[in-house]
PDB file of C-alpha atoms in Angstrom:
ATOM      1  CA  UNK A   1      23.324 -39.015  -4.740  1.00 43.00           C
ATOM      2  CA  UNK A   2      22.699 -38.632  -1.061  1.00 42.00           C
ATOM      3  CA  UNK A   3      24.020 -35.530  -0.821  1.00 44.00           C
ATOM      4  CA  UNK A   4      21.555 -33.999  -4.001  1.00 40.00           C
ATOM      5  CA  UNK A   5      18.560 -35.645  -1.855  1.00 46.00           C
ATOM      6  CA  UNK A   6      19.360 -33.913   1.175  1.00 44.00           C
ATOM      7  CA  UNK A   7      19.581 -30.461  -1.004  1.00 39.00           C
ATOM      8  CA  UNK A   8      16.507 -31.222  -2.344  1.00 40.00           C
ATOM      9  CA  UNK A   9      14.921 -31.563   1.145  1.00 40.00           C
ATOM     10  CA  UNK A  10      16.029 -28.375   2.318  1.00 43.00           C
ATOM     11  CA  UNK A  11      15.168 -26.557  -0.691  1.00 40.00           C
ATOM     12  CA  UNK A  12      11.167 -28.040  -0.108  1.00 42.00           C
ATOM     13  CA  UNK A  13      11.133 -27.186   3.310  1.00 41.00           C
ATOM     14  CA  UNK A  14      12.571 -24.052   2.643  1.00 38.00           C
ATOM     15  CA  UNK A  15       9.679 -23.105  -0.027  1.00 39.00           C
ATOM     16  CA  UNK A  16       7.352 -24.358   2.190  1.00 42.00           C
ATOM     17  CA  UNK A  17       8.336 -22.227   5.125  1.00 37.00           C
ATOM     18  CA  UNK A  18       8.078 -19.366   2.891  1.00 36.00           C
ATOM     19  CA  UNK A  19       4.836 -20.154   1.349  1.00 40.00           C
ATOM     20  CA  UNK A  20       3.456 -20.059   5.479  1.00 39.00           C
ATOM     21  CA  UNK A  21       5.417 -16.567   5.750  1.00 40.00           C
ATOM     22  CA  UNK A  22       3.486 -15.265   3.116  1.00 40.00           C
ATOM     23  CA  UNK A  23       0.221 -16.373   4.281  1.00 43.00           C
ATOM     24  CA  UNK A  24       0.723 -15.352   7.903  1.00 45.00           C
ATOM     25  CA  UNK A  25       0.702 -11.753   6.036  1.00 49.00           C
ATOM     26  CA  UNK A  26      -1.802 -12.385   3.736  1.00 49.00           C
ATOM     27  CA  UNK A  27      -4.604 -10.697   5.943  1.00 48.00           C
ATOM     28  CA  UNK A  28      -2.549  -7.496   6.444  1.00 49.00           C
ATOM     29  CA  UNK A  29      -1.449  -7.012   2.765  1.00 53.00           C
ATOM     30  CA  UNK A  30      -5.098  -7.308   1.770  1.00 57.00           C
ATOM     31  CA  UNK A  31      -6.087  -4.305   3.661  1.00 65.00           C
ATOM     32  CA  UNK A  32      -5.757  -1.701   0.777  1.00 93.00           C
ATOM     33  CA  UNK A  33      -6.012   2.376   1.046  1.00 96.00           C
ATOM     34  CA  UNK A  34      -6.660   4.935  -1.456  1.00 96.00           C
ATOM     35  CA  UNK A  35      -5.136   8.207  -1.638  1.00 95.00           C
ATOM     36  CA  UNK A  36      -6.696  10.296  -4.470  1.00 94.00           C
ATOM     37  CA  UNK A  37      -8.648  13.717  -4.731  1.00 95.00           C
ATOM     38  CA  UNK A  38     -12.121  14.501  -3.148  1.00 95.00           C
ATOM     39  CA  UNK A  39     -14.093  17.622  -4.608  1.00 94.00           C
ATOM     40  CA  UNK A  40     -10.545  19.497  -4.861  1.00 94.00           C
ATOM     41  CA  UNK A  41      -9.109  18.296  -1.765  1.00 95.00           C
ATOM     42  CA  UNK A  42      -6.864  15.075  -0.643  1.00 95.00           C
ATOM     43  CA  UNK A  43      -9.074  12.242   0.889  1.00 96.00           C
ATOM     44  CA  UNK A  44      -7.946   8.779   2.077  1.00 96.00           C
ATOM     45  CA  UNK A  45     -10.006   6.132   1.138  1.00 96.00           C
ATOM     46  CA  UNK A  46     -10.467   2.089   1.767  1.00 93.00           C
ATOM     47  CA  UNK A  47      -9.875   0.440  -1.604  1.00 85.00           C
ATOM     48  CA  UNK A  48     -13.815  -1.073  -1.489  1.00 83.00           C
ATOM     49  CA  UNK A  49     -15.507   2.447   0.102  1.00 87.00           C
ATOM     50  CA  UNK A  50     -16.853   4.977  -2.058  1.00 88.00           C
ATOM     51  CA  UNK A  51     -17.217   7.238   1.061  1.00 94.00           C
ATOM     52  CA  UNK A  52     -13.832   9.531   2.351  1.00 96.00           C
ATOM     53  CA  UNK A  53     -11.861   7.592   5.534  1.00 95.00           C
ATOM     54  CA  UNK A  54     -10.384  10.757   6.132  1.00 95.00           C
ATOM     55  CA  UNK A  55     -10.481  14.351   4.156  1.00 96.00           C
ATOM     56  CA  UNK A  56      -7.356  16.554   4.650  1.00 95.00           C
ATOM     57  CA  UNK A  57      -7.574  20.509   4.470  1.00 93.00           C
ATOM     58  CA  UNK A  58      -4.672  20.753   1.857  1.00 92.00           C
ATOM     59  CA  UNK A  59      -5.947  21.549  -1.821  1.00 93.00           C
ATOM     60  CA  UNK A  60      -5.107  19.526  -4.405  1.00 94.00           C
ATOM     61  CA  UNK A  61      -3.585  22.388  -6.496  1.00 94.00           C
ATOM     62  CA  UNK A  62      -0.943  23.813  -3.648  1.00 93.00           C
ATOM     63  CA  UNK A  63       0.607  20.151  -4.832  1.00 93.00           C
ATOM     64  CA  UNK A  64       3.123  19.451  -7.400  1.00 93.00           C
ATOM     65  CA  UNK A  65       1.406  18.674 -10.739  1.00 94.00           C
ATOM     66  CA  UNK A  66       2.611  15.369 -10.493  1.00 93.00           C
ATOM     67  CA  UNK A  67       1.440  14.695  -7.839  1.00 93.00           C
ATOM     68  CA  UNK A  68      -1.724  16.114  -8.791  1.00 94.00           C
ATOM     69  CA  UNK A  69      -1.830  13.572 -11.866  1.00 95.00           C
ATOM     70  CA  UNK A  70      -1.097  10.796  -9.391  1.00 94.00           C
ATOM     71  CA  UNK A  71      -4.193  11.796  -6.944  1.00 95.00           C
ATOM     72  CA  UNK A  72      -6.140  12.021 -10.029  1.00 94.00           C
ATOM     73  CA  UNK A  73      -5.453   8.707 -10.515  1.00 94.00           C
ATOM     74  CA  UNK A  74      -4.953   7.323  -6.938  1.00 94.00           C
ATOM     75  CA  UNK A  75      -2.322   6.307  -5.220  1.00 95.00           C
ATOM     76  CA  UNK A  76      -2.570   2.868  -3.722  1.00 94.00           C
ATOM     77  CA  UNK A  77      -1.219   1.783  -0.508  1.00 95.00           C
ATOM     78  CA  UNK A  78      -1.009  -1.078   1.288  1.00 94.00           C
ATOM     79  CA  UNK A  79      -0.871  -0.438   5.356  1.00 93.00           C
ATOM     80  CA  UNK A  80      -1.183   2.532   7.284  1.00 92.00           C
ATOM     81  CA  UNK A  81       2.363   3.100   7.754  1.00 94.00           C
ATOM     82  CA  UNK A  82       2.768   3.724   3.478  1.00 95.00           C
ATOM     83  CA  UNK A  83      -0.658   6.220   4.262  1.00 94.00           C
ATOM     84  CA  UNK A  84       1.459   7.788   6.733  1.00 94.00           C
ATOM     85  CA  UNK A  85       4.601   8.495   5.009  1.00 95.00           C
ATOM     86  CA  UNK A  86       3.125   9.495   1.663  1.00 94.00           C
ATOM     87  CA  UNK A  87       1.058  12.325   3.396  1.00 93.00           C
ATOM     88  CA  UNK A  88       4.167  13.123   5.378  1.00 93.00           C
ATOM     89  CA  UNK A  89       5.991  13.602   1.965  1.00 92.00           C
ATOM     90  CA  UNK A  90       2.926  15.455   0.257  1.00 91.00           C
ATOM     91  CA  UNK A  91       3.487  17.807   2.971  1.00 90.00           C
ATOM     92  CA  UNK A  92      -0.676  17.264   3.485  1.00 89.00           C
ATOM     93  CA  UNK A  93      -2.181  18.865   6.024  1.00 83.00           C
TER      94      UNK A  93
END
């Protein structure tokens, strides 16, 4: 029985420690970007702006029409890093 307690202990503290991680990152998670098209082009956008962060020269139609679908649609991203990769992989310019 003492043994079980103890587990049960850990286990708490263990959520609990967790549950702090998670908020400690709250802030950065909520920051939320947008990539989707902008009068034919790629733009970058902050989830709650209507108006461009950032405009990029590449045309939406030199892209993959999957892609194409997806930037119709946006693609959302959570940090700057994901922003950075994505247009790295687009091959935007």
């Amino acid at each position: 029985m003492r043994k079980l307690g103890r587990t049960a202990v850990i286990f708490s503290a263990l959520l609990f420690t967790t549950h702090i991680i998670s908020l400690s990152g709250a802030a950065e998670d909520a920051v939320c970007f947008v990539l989707r098209e902008y009068n034919g082009k790629i733009a970058l956008f902050s989830e709650s702006v209507d108006e461009p962060l950032a405009v990029y020269d590449t045309p939406i139609n030199a892209l993959y029409p999957g892609d194409i679908e997806l930037l119709r649609e946006g693609i959302r991203l959570k940090n700057r890093a994901e922003v950075t990769r994505l247009i790295e992989d687009l091959g935007v310019e």
